[in-house]
Tab-separated table of C-alpha atoms and ligand atoms in Angstrom:
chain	number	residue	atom	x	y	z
A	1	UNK	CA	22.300	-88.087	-26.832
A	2	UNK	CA	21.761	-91.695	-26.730
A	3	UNK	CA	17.808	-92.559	-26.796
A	4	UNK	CA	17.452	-94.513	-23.205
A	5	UNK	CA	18.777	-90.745	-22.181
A	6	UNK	CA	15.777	-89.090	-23.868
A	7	UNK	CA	13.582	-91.482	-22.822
A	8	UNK	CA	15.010	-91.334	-18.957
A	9	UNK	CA	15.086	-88.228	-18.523
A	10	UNK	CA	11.205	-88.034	-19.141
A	11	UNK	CA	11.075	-91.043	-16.661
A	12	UNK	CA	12.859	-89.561	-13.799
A	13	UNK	CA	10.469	-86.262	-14.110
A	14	UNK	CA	7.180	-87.884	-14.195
A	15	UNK	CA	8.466	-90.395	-11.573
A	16	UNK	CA	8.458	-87.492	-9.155
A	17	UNK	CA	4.764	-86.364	-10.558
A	18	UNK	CA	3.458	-89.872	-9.903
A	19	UNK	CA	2.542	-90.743	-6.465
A	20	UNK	CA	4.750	-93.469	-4.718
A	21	UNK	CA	7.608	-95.349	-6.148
A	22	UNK	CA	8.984	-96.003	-9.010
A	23	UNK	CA	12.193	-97.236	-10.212
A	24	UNK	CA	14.182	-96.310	-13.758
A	25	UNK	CA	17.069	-97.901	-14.736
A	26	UNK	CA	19.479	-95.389	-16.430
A	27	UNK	CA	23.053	-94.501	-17.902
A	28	UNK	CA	24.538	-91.232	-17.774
A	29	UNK	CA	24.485	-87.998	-15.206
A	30	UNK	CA	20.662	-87.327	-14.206
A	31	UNK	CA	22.392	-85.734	-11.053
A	32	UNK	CA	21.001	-82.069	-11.427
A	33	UNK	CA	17.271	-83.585	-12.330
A	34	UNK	CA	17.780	-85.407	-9.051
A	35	UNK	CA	18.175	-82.481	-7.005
A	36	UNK	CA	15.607	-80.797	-8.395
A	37	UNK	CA	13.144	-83.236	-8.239
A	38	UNK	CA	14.993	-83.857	-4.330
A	39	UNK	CA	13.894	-79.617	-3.827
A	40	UNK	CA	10.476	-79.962	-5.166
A	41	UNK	CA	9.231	-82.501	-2.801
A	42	UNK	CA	9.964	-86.126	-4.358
A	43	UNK	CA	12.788	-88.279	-3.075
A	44	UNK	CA	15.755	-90.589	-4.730
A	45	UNK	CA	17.878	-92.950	-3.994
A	46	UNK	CA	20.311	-95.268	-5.783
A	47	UNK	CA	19.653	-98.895	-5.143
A	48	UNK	CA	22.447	-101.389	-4.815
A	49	UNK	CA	22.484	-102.573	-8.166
A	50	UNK	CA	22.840	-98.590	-9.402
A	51	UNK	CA	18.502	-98.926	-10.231
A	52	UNK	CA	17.207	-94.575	-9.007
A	53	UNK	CA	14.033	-95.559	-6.374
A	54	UNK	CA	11.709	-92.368	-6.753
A	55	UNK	CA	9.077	-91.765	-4.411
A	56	UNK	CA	6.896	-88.895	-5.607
A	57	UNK	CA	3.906	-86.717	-4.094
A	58	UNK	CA	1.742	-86.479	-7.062
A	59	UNK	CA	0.634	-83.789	-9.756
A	60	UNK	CA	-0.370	-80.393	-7.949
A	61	UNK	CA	1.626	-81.524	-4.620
A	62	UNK	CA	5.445	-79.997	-4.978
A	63	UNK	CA	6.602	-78.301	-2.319
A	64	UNK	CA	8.202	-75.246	-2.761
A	65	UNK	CA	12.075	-75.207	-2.985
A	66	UNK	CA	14.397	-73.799	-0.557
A	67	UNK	CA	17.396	-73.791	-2.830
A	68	UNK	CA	17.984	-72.579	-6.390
A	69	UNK	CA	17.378	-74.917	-9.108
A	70	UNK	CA	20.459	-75.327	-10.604
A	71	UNK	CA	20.133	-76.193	-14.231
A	72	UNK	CA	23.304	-76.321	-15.581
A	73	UNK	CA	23.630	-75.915	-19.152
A	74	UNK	CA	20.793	-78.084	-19.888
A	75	UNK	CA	18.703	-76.598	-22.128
A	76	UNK	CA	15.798	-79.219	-21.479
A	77	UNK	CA	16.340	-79.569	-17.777
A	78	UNK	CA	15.476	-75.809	-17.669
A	79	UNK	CA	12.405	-75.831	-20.211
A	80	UNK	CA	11.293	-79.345	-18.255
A	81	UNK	CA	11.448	-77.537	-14.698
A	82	UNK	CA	9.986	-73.559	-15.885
A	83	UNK	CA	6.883	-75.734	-17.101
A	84	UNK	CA	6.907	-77.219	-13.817
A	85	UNK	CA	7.259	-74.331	-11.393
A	86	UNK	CA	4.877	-72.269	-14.128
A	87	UNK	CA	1.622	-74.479	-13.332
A	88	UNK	CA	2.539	-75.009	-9.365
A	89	UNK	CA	1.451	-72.463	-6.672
A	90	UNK	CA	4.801	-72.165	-5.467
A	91	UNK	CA	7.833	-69.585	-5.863
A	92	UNK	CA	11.304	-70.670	-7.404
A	93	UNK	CA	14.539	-69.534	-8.768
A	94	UNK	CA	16.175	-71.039	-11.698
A	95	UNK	CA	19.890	-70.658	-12.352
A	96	UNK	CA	22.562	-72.024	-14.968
A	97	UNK	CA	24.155	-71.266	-17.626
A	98	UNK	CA	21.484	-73.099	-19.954
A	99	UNK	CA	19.894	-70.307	-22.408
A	100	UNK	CA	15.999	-69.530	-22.693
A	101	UNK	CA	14.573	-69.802	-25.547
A	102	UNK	CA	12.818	-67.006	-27.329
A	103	UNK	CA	9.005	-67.531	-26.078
A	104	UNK	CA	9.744	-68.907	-23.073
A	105	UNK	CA	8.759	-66.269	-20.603
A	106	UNK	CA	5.629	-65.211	-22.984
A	107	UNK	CA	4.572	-68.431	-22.749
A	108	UNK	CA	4.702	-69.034	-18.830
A	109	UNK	CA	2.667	-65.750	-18.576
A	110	UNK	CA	0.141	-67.696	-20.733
A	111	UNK	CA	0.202	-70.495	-18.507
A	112	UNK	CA	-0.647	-68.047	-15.448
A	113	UNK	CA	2.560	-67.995	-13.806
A	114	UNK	CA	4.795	-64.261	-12.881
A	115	UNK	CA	8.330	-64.536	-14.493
A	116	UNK	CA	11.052	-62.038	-13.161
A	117	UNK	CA	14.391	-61.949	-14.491
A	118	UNK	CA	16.523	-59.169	-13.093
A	119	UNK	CA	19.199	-59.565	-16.075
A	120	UNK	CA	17.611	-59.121	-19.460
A	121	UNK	CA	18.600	-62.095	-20.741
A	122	UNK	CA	17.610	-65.372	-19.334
A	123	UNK	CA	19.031	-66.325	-16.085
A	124	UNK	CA	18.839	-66.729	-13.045
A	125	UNK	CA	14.750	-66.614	-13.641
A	126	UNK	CA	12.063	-65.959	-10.590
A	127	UNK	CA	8.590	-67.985	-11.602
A	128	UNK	CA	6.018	-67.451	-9.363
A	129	UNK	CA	3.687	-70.404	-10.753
A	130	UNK	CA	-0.222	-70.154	-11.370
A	131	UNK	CA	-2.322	-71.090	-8.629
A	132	UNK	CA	-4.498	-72.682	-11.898
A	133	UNK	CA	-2.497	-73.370	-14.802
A	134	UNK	CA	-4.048	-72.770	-17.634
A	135	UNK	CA	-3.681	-74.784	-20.397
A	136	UNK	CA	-2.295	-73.756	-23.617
A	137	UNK	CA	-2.265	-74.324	-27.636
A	138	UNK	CA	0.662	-73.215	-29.408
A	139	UNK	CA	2.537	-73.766	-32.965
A	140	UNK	CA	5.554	-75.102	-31.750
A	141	UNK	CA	8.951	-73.742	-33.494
A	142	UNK	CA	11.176	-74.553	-30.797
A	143	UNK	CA	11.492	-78.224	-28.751
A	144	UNK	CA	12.026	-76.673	-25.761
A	145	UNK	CA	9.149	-74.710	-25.666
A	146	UNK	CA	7.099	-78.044	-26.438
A	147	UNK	CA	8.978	-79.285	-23.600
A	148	UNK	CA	7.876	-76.653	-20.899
A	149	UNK	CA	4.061	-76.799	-22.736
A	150	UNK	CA	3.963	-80.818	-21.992
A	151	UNK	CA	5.156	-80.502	-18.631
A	152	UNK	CA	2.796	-77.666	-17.766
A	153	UNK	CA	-0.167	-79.245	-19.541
A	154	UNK	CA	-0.170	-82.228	-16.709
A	155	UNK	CA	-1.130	-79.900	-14.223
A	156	UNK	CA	-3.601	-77.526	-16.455
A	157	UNK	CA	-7.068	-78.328	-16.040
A	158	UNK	CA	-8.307	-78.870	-19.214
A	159	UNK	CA	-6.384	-80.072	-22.663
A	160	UNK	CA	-3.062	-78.499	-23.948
A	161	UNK	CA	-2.424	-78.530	-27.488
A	162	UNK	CA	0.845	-78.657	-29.400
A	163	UNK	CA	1.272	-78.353	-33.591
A	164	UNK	CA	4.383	-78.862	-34.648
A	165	UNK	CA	4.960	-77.987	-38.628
A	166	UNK	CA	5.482	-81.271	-40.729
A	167	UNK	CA	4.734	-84.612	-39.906
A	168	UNK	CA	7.912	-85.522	-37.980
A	169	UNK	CA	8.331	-85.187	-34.120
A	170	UNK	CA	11.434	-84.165	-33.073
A	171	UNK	CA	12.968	-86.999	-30.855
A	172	UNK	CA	12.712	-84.883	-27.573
A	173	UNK	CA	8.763	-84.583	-28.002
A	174	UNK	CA	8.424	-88.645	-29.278
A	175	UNK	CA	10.117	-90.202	-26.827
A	176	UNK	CA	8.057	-87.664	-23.897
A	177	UNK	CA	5.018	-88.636	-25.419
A	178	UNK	CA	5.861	-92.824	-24.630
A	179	UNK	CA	7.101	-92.101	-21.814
A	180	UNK	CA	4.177	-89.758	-20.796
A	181	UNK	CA	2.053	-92.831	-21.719
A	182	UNK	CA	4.264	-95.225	-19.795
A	183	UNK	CA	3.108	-93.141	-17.001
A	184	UNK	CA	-1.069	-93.556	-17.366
A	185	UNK	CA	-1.203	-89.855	-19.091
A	186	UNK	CA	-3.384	-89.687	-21.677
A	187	UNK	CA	-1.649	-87.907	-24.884
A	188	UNK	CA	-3.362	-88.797	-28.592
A	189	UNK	CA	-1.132	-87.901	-31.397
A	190	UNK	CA	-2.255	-87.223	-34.750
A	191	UNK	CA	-1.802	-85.568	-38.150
A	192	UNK	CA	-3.914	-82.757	-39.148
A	193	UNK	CA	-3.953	-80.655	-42.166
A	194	UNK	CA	0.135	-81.409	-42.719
A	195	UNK	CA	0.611	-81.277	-39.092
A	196	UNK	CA	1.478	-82.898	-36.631
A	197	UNK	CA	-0.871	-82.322	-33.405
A	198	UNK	CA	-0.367	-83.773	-29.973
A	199	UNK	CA	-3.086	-83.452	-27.404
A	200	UNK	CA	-2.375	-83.874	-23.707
A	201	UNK	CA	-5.287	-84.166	-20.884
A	202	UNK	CA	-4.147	-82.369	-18.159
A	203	UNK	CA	-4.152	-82.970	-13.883
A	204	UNK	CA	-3.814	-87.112	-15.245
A	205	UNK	CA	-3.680	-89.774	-12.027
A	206	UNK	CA	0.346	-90.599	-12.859
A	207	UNK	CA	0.761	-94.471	-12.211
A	208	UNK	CA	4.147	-95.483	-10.917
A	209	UNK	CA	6.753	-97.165	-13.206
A	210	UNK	CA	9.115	-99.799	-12.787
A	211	UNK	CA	11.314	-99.148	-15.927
A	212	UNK	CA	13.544	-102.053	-16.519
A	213	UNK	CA	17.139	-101.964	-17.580
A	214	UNK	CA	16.282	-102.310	-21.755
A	215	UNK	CA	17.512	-106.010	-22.835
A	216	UNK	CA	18.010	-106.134	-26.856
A	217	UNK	CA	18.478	-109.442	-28.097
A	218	UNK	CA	20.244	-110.012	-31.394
A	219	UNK	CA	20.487	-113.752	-32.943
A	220	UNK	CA	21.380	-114.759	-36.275
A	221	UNK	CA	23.886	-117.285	-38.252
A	222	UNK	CA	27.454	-116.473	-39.007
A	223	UNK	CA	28.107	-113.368	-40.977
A	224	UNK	CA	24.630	-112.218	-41.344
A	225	UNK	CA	25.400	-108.835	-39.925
A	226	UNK	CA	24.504	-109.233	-36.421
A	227	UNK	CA	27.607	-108.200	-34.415
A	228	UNK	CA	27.606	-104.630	-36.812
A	229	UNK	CA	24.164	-104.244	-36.092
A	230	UNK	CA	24.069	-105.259	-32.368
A	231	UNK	CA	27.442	-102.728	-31.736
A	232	UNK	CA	25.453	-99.954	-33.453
A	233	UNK	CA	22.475	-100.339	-31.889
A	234	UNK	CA	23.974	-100.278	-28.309
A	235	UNK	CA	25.991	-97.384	-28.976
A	236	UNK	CA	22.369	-95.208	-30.539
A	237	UNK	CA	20.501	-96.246	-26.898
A	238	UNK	CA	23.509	-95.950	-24.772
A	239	UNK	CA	23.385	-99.771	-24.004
A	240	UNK	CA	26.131	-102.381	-23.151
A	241	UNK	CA	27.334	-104.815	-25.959
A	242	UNK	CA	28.142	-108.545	-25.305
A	243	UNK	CA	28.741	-110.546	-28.286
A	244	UNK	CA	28.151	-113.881	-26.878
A	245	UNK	CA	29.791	-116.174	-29.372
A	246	UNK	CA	33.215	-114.660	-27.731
A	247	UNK	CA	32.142	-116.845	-24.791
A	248	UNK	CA	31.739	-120.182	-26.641
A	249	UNK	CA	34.602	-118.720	-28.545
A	250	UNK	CA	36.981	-118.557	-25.383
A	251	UNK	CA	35.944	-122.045	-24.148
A	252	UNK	CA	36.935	-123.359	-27.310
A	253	UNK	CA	40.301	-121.686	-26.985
A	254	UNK	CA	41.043	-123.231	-23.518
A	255	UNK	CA	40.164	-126.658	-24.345
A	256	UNK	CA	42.781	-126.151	-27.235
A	257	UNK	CA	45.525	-124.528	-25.182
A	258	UNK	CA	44.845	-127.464	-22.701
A	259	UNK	CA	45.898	-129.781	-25.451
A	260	UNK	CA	42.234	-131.300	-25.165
A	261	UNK	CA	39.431	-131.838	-27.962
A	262	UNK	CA	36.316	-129.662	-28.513
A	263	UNK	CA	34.383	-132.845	-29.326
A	264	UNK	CA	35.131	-133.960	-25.597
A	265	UNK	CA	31.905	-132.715	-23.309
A	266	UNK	CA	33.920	-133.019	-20.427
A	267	UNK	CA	37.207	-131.110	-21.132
A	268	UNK	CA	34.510	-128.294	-22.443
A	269	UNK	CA	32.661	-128.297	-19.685
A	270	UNK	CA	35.574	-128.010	-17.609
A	271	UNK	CA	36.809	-124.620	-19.424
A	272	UNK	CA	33.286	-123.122	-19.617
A	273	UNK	CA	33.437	-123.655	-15.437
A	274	UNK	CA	37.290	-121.924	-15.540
A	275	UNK	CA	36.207	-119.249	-17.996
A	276	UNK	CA	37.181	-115.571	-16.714
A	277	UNK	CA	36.127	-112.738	-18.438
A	278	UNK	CA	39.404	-111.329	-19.612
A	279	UNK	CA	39.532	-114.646	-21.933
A	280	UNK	CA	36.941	-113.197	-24.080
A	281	UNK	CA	39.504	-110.727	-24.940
A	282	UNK	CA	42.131	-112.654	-26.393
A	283	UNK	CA	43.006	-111.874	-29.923
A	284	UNK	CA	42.788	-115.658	-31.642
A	285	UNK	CA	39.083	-116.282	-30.815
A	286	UNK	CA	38.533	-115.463	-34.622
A	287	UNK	CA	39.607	-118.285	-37.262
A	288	UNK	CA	39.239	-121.712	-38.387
A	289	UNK	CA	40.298	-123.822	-36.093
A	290	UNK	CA	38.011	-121.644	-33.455
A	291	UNK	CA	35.056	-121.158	-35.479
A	292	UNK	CA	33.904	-125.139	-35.605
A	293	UNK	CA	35.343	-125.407	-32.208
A	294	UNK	CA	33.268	-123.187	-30.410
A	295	UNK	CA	29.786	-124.283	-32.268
A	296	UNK	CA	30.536	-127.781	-30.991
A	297	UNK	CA	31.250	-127.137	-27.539
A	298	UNK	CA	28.257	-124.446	-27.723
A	299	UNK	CA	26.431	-128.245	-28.519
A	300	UNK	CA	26.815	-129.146	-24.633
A	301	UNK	CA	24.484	-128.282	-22.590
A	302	UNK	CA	26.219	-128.677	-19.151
A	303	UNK	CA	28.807	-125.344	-21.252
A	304	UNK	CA	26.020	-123.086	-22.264
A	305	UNK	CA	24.315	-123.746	-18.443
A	306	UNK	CA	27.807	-122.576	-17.032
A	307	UNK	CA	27.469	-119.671	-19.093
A	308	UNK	CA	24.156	-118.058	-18.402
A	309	UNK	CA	24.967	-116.502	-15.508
A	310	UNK	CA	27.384	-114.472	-16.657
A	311	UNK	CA	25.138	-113.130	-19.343
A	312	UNK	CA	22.139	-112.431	-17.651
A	313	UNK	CA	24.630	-110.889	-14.796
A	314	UNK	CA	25.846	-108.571	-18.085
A	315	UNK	CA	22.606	-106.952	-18.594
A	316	UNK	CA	21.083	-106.999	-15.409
A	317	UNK	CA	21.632	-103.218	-14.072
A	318	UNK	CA	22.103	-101.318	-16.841
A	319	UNK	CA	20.273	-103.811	-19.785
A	320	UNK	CA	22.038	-104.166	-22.687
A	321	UNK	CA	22.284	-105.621	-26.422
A	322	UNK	CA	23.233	-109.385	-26.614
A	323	UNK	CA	24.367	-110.801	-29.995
A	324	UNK	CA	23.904	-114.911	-30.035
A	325	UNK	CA	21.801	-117.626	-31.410
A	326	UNK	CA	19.828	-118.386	-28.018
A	327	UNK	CA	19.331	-114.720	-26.366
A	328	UNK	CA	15.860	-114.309	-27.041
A	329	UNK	CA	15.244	-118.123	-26.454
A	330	UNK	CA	16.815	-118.781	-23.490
A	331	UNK	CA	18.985	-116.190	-22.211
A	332	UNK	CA	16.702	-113.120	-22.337
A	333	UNK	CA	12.996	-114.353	-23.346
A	334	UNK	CA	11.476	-111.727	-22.212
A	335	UNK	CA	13.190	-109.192	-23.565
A	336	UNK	CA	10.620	-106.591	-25.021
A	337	UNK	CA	12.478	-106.206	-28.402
A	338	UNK	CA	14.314	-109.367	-30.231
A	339	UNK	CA	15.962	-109.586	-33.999
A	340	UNK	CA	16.353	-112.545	-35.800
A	341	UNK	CA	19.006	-111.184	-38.241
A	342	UNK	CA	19.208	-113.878	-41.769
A	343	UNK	CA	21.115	-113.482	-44.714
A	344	UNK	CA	21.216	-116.019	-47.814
A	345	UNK	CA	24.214	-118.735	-47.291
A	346	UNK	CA	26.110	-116.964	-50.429
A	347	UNK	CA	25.923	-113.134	-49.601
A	348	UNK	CA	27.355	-114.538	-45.672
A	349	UNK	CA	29.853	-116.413	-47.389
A	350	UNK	CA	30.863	-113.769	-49.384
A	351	UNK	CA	30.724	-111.594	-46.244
A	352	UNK	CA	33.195	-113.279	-44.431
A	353	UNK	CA	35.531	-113.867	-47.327
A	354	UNK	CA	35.741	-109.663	-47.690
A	355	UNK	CA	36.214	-109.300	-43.773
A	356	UNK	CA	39.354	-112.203	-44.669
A	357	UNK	CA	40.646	-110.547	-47.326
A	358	UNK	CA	40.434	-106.845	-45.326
A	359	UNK	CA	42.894	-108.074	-42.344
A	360	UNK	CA	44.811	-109.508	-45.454
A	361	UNK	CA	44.136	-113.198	-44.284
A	362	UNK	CA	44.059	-115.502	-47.417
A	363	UNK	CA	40.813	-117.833	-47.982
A	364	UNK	CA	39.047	-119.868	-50.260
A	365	UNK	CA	35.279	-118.839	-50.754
A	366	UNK	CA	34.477	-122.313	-51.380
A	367	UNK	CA	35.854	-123.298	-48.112
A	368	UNK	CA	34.108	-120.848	-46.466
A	369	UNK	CA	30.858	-121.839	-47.499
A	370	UNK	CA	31.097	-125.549	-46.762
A	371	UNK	CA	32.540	-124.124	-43.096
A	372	UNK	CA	29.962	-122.175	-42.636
A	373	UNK	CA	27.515	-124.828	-43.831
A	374	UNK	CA	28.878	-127.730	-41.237
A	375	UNK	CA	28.394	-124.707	-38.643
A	376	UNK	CA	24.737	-123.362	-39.502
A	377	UNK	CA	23.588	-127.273	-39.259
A	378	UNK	CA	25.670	-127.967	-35.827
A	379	UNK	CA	23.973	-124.238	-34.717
A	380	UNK	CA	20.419	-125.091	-35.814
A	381	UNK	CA	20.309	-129.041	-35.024
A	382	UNK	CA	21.390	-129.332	-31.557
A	383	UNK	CA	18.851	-129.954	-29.100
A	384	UNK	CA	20.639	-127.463	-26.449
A	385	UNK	CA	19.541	-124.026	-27.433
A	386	UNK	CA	19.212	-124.400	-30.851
A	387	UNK	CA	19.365	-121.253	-32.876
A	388	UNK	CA	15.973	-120.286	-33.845
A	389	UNK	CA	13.976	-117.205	-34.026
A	390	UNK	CA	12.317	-116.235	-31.024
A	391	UNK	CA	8.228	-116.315	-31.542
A	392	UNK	CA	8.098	-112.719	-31.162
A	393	UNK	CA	11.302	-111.577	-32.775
A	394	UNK	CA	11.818	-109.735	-35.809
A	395	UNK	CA	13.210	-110.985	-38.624
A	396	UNK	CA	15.713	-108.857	-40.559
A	397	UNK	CA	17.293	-110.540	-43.823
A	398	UNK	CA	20.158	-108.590	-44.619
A	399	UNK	CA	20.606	-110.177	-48.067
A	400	UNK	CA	20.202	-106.815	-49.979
A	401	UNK	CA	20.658	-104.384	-47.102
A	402	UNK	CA	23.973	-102.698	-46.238
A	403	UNK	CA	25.231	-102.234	-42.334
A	404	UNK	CA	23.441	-98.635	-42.279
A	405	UNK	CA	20.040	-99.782	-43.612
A	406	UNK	CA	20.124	-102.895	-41.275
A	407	UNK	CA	20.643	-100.561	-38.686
A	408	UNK	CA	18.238	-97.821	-39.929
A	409	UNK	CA	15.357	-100.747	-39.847
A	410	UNK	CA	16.299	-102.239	-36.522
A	411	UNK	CA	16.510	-98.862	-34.726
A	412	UNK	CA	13.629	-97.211	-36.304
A	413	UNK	CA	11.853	-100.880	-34.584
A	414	UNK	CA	13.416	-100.143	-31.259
A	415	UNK	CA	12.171	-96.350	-30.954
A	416	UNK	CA	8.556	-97.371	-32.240
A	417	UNK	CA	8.399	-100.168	-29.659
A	418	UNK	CA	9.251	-97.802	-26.976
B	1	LIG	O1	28.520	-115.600	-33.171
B	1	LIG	P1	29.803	-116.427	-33.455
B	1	LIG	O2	29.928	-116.807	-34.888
B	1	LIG	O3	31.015	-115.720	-32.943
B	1	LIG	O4	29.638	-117.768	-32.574
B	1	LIG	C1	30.562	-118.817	-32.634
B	1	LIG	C2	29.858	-120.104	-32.239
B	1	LIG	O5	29.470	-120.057	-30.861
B	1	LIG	C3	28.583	-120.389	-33.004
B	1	LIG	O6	28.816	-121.116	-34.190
B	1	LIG	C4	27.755	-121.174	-32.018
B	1	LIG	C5	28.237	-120.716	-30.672
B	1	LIG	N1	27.290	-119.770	-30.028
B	1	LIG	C6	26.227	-120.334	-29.368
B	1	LIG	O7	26.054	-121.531	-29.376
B	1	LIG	N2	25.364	-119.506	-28.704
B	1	LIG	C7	25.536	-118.186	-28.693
B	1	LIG	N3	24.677	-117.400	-27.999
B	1	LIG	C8	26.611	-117.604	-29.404
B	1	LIG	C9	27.472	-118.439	-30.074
């Protein structure tokens, strides 16, 4: 599952714990985690721009459901929502195919709550929840059971204590323990003794979150890895990918099938106005004649203004990662996590001569270099958007790194910042 899933999924639920609204921006299917939250007391709504709006009552204040809770087969959905119902005064029935993990009906007992389940195994699953949770401290063997332990913990009175064995959270737990942050709880998380112990105060005064669609920006030279890295890294945190030189790319392409000259601002300009997204799709953006032609007419300012629309528009609902020279300069500034991806001039050339030689295209390394040369300069001199490393962006030189420890690096960066 794609991080931004982890991490939303934690979101939505402590959206409906936290009083008023908040708003997540999220891929995938949070449908049955909707509903749920929907028959506990919380609303949601999808805004026009596909944003959820969740209004929620607050810790302690669920109201009891009318309905089953459907879980699904979602193992975490059900672990998320038993540690829910377990430290509420109310009475529920979960149902779905999802299976319980060994523990889990021990461990609600602990917590206060009754558990019936008429077949032996699993579901459906009656909780009656404590009218005071009580909070708990367990070795943790099993994510899920973590899960149901976190959730219940917010509404213990007192601290609930997890161990886990070895000195590496499991994703699930991480990415909760942000997010539980994000929301004003107050979790400390430290190693003791070769483990790892997380601490959570309980019955915590939940702020409301406005989670913004998650902007990555990407810039770099030529060949220094970037578009690799960028692709990966939206497909590990379920993100959009826009690799923006195809823009500058395509305007350079309809200037030449126009019979007109890159090096002529207004015939540019012109084609950056006319551009339509399905000419970024055309298969001779890549090449020689394309590659000096789009840096120059990316030199114009009056093209890169007719072009910033469309890639702000790209990332606005759902976020996205951006691959450029100006995205976390000018398009996205304020994007929370930038890259300035380097490489030294020879290991790009060299680069780019392999990726020649692999579609069996014949080129001279030498000529490669001095192209790539002439276009670094044009890049890096031009007073409109020059690329440069953002002030806050991290620099990556891929020089000695291969596409899997670039990406390694960048998305071990990503998860920490978030
Ligand atoms: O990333 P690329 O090599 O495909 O980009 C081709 C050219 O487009 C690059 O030399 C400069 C220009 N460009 C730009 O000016 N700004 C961007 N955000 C992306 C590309």
């Amino acid at each position: 599952m794609p991080y931004s899933d982890l991490a939303a999924r934690w979101a939505f639920l402590l959206a409906g714990l936290a009083i008023g609204e908040s708003r997540i921006s999220a891929r995938g299917d949070h449908s049955a985690m909707i509903a749920a939250l929907g028959a506990l007391g919380a609303t949601a709504r999808q805004a026009p721009d596909s944003t959820w709006v969740i209004n929620g009552r607050g810790i302690g204040a669920l109201t009891e459901p009318d309905t089953v809770l459907d879980v699904g087969a979602d193992g975490w959905l059900l672990a998320a929502l038993a540690g829910l119902l377990a430290s509420h005064p109310i009475f529920a029935v979960l149902t779905g195919a999802a299976s319980l993990p060994a523990g889990m009906k021990a461990m609600l007992q602990l917590i206060g709550a009754r558990v019936q389940q008429p077949a032996s195994l699993g579901m459906p699953m009656a909780i009656a929840g404590a009218r005071d949770a009580l909070p708990i401290d367990i070795e943790v063997t099993e994510t899920n059971l973590a899960v149901t332990a976190l959730v219940a913990g917010l509404n213990a009175r007192g601290t609930t204590r997890l161990a886990f064995t070895g000195t590496v959270l499991p994703p699930m737990i991480a990415h909760g323990i942000t997010t539980l942050r994000g929301f004003g709880a107050e979790v400390s998380d430290t190693v003791e003794a070769g483990q790892r112990v997380i601490l959570l105060r309980g019955q915590p005064d939940l702020r409301c979150v406005v989670r913004p669609a998650l902007v990555i920006a990407v810039d770099g030279p030529a060949a220094a890895g970037k578009g690799t890295l960028a692709r990966r890294l939206a497909a590990e945190f379920g993100l959009p990918y826009l690799d923006t030189g195809l823009l500058y790319r395509a305007v350079a392409r309809l200037v030449f099938d126009a019979g007109g000259d890159p090096g002529d601002e207004d015939a540019a300009t012109g084609a950056a106005r006319r551009l339509r997204p399905e000419d970024t799709a055309r298969s001779d953006l890549r090449g020689p004649p394309v590659d000096g032609a789009a840096s120059q007419v990316g030199a114009y300012p009056a093209v890169r203004a007719a072009l910033v629309d469309f890639q702000r528009q790209f990332a606005r609902a759902k976020g996205g990662v951006l691959d450029g020279r100006d995205i976390g300069t000018v398009i996205f500034p304020d994007a929370p996590i930038k890259f300035f991806v380097t490489a030294s001039p020879s290991a790009r050339s060299r680069r780019r001569w392999l990726e020649l030689q692999a579609r069996g295209v014949a080129a001279d390394l030498d000529q490669i270099s001095a192209d790539m040369r002439v276009r670094d300069a044009n890049d890096a001199a031009r007073a409109a958007a020059p690329m440069q490393a953002a002030a806050d962006a991290i620099l990556l030189d891929t020089t000695d790194l291969d596409a899997d420890g670039a990406f390694e690096f960048a998305a071990e960066a990503v998860r920490a910042r978030f």
